[in-house]
């Protein structure tokens, strides 16, 4: 078999008089940090896209029908907004948690290096669950 090549029937394109096919320049990440973020001044970084909302969905409007759960969420939110970390922790942790573990958790939310961020996130999450927004 000397069969015709089906790819030849398409014709051969000349490489002359064509613009160079150089790949687009890619940002170079520092060695040893494969997840390095681009610098804030880097023109290749685009701001996040914000979409307008058409209002809350049925799921966003849903709150718990359990009065006791809603009361607990209200209490935790109030303690969080008052920055009462000790009161919050004692109301938040499981009843069977040892006093040492309760104290350890309280220390994590007060004196640990990431305490402020963890505390703010925890209060924000409880508040969101309480109102039913974004859950």
Coordinates of C-alpha atoms in Angstrom, one line a residue:
X1 CA 0.0 0.0 0.0
X2 CA 0.8 3.3 -1.3
X3 CA -2.4 5.1 -0.2
X4 CA -2.7 8.9 -0.4
X5 CA -2.1 10.8 2.8
X6 CA -5.4 12.4 3.9
X7 CA -3.5 15.2 5.6
X8 CA -1.8 16.2 2.3
X9 CA -5.1 16.9 0.6
X10 CA -5.5 19.9 2.9
X11 CA -2.6 21.7 1.3
X12 CA 0.7 22.7 2.7
X13 CA 0.9 26.2 4.3
X14 CA 3.9 28.3 3.8
X15 CA 5.8 29.4 6.9
X16 CA 7.2 32.5 5.1
X17 CA 5.6 35.9 5.7
X18 CA 3.9 34.8 8.9
X19 CA 4.1 36.6 12.2
X20 CA 6.3 34.8 14.7
X21 CA 4.3 32.4 16.9
X22 CA 6.0 33.2 20.2
X23 CA 4.0 32.2 23.2
X24 CA 2.7 35.0 25.5
X25 CA 5.0 35.8 28.3
X26 CA 4.0 34.0 31.5
X27 CA 4.6 35.6 35.0
X28 CA 7.6 33.9 36.7
X29 CA 7.0 32.7 40.2
X30 CA 9.8 32.8 42.7
X31 CA 11.6 29.5 43.0
X32 CA 10.5 27.4 46.0
X33 CA 7.1 29.0 46.2
X34 CA 4.8 27.5 43.5
X35 CA 1.8 29.3 44.9
X36 CA 3.3 32.8 45.0
X37 CA 0.8 35.5 44.3
X38 CA 1.4 38.3 41.8
X39 CA 2.3 41.6 43.3
X40 CA -0.5 44.1 43.8
X41 CA 1.0 46.4 41.1
X42 CA 1.1 43.6 38.5
X43 CA -1.0 44.7 35.5
X44 CA -2.0 41.1 34.8
X45 CA -4.0 40.8 38.0
X46 CA -7.6 41.7 37.5
X47 CA -10.0 42.8 40.2
X48 CA -12.7 40.3 41.2
X49 CA -15.9 40.6 39.2
X50 CA -18.9 41.7 41.2
X51 CA -22.4 40.7 40.0
X52 CA -25.5 42.6 41.0
X53 CA -27.9 40.7 43.2
X54 CA -31.5 40.0 42.3
X55 CA -32.3 39.7 46.1
X56 CA -32.0 36.9 48.5
X57 CA -32.9 33.4 47.4
X58 CA -35.4 31.2 49.2
X59 CA -32.5 29.4 50.8
X60 CA -31.0 32.7 52.1
X61 CA -34.4 33.7 53.7
X62 CA -34.7 30.4 55.5
X63 CA -34.1 30.5 59.3
X64 CA -34.3 27.6 61.6
X65 CA -37.8 26.8 62.9
X66 CA -36.2 25.6 66.2
X67 CA -36.8 28.3 68.8
X68 CA -34.2 26.9 71.1
X69 CA -31.6 26.8 68.3
X70 CA -32.5 30.3 67.2
X71 CA -32.2 31.5 70.9
X72 CA -28.7 29.9 71.2
X73 CA -27.6 31.4 67.9
X74 CA -28.9 34.8 69.1
X75 CA -27.0 34.4 72.4
X76 CA -23.8 33.4 70.7
X77 CA -24.0 36.3 68.3
X78 CA -24.6 38.8 71.1
X79 CA -21.6 37.4 73.1
X80 CA -19.5 37.6 69.9
X81 CA -20.5 41.2 69.1
X82 CA -19.8 42.2 72.7
X83 CA -16.3 40.6 72.3
X84 CA -17.1 38.3 75.3
X85 CA -14.8 35.5 74.3
X86 CA -15.0 33.6 77.6
X87 CA -18.8 33.8 77.7
X88 CA -19.0 32.8 74.0
X89 CA -16.6 29.8 74.5
X90 CA -18.5 28.5 77.5
X91 CA -21.8 28.7 75.6
X92 CA -20.4 27.3 72.3
X93 CA -18.3 24.2 73.3
X94 CA -19.9 20.8 73.8
X95 CA -21.1 20.1 77.3
X96 CA -18.8 17.1 77.7
X97 CA -15.6 19.0 76.8
X98 CA -13.0 18.9 79.6
X99 CA -12.3 22.2 81.4
X100 CA -8.7 21.9 80.1
X101 CA -9.9 21.7 76.5
X102 CA -12.4 24.6 77.1
X103 CA -9.6 26.7 78.5
X104 CA -7.3 25.7 75.6
X105 CA -9.9 26.7 73.0
X106 CA -10.4 30.0 74.8
X107 CA -6.7 30.6 74.7
X108 CA -6.7 29.8 71.0
X109 CA -9.2 32.6 70.5
X110 CA -7.5 35.1 72.7
X111 CA -3.7 34.8 72.8
X112 CA -2.7 32.5 69.8
X113 CA -1.0 34.2 66.9
X114 CA -4.1 33.9 64.7
X115 CA -6.6 34.6 67.5
X116 CA -8.0 37.9 66.1
X117 CA -8.7 36.5 62.7
X118 CA -10.2 33.2 64.0
X119 CA -12.4 35.1 66.5
X120 CA -13.7 37.5 63.8
X121 CA -14.4 34.6 61.4
X122 CA -16.1 32.6 64.1
X123 CA -18.4 35.4 65.1
X124 CA -19.2 36.3 61.5
X125 CA -20.0 32.6 60.7
X126 CA -22.3 32.3 63.8
X127 CA -24.0 35.6 62.9
X128 CA -24.5 34.4 59.3
X129 CA -26.0 31.1 60.5
X130 CA -28.2 33.0 62.9
X131 CA -29.7 35.2 60.2
X132 CA -29.7 32.4 57.6
X133 CA -27.7 34.6 55.2
X134 CA -25.2 32.8 52.9
X135 CA -25.7 29.4 54.5

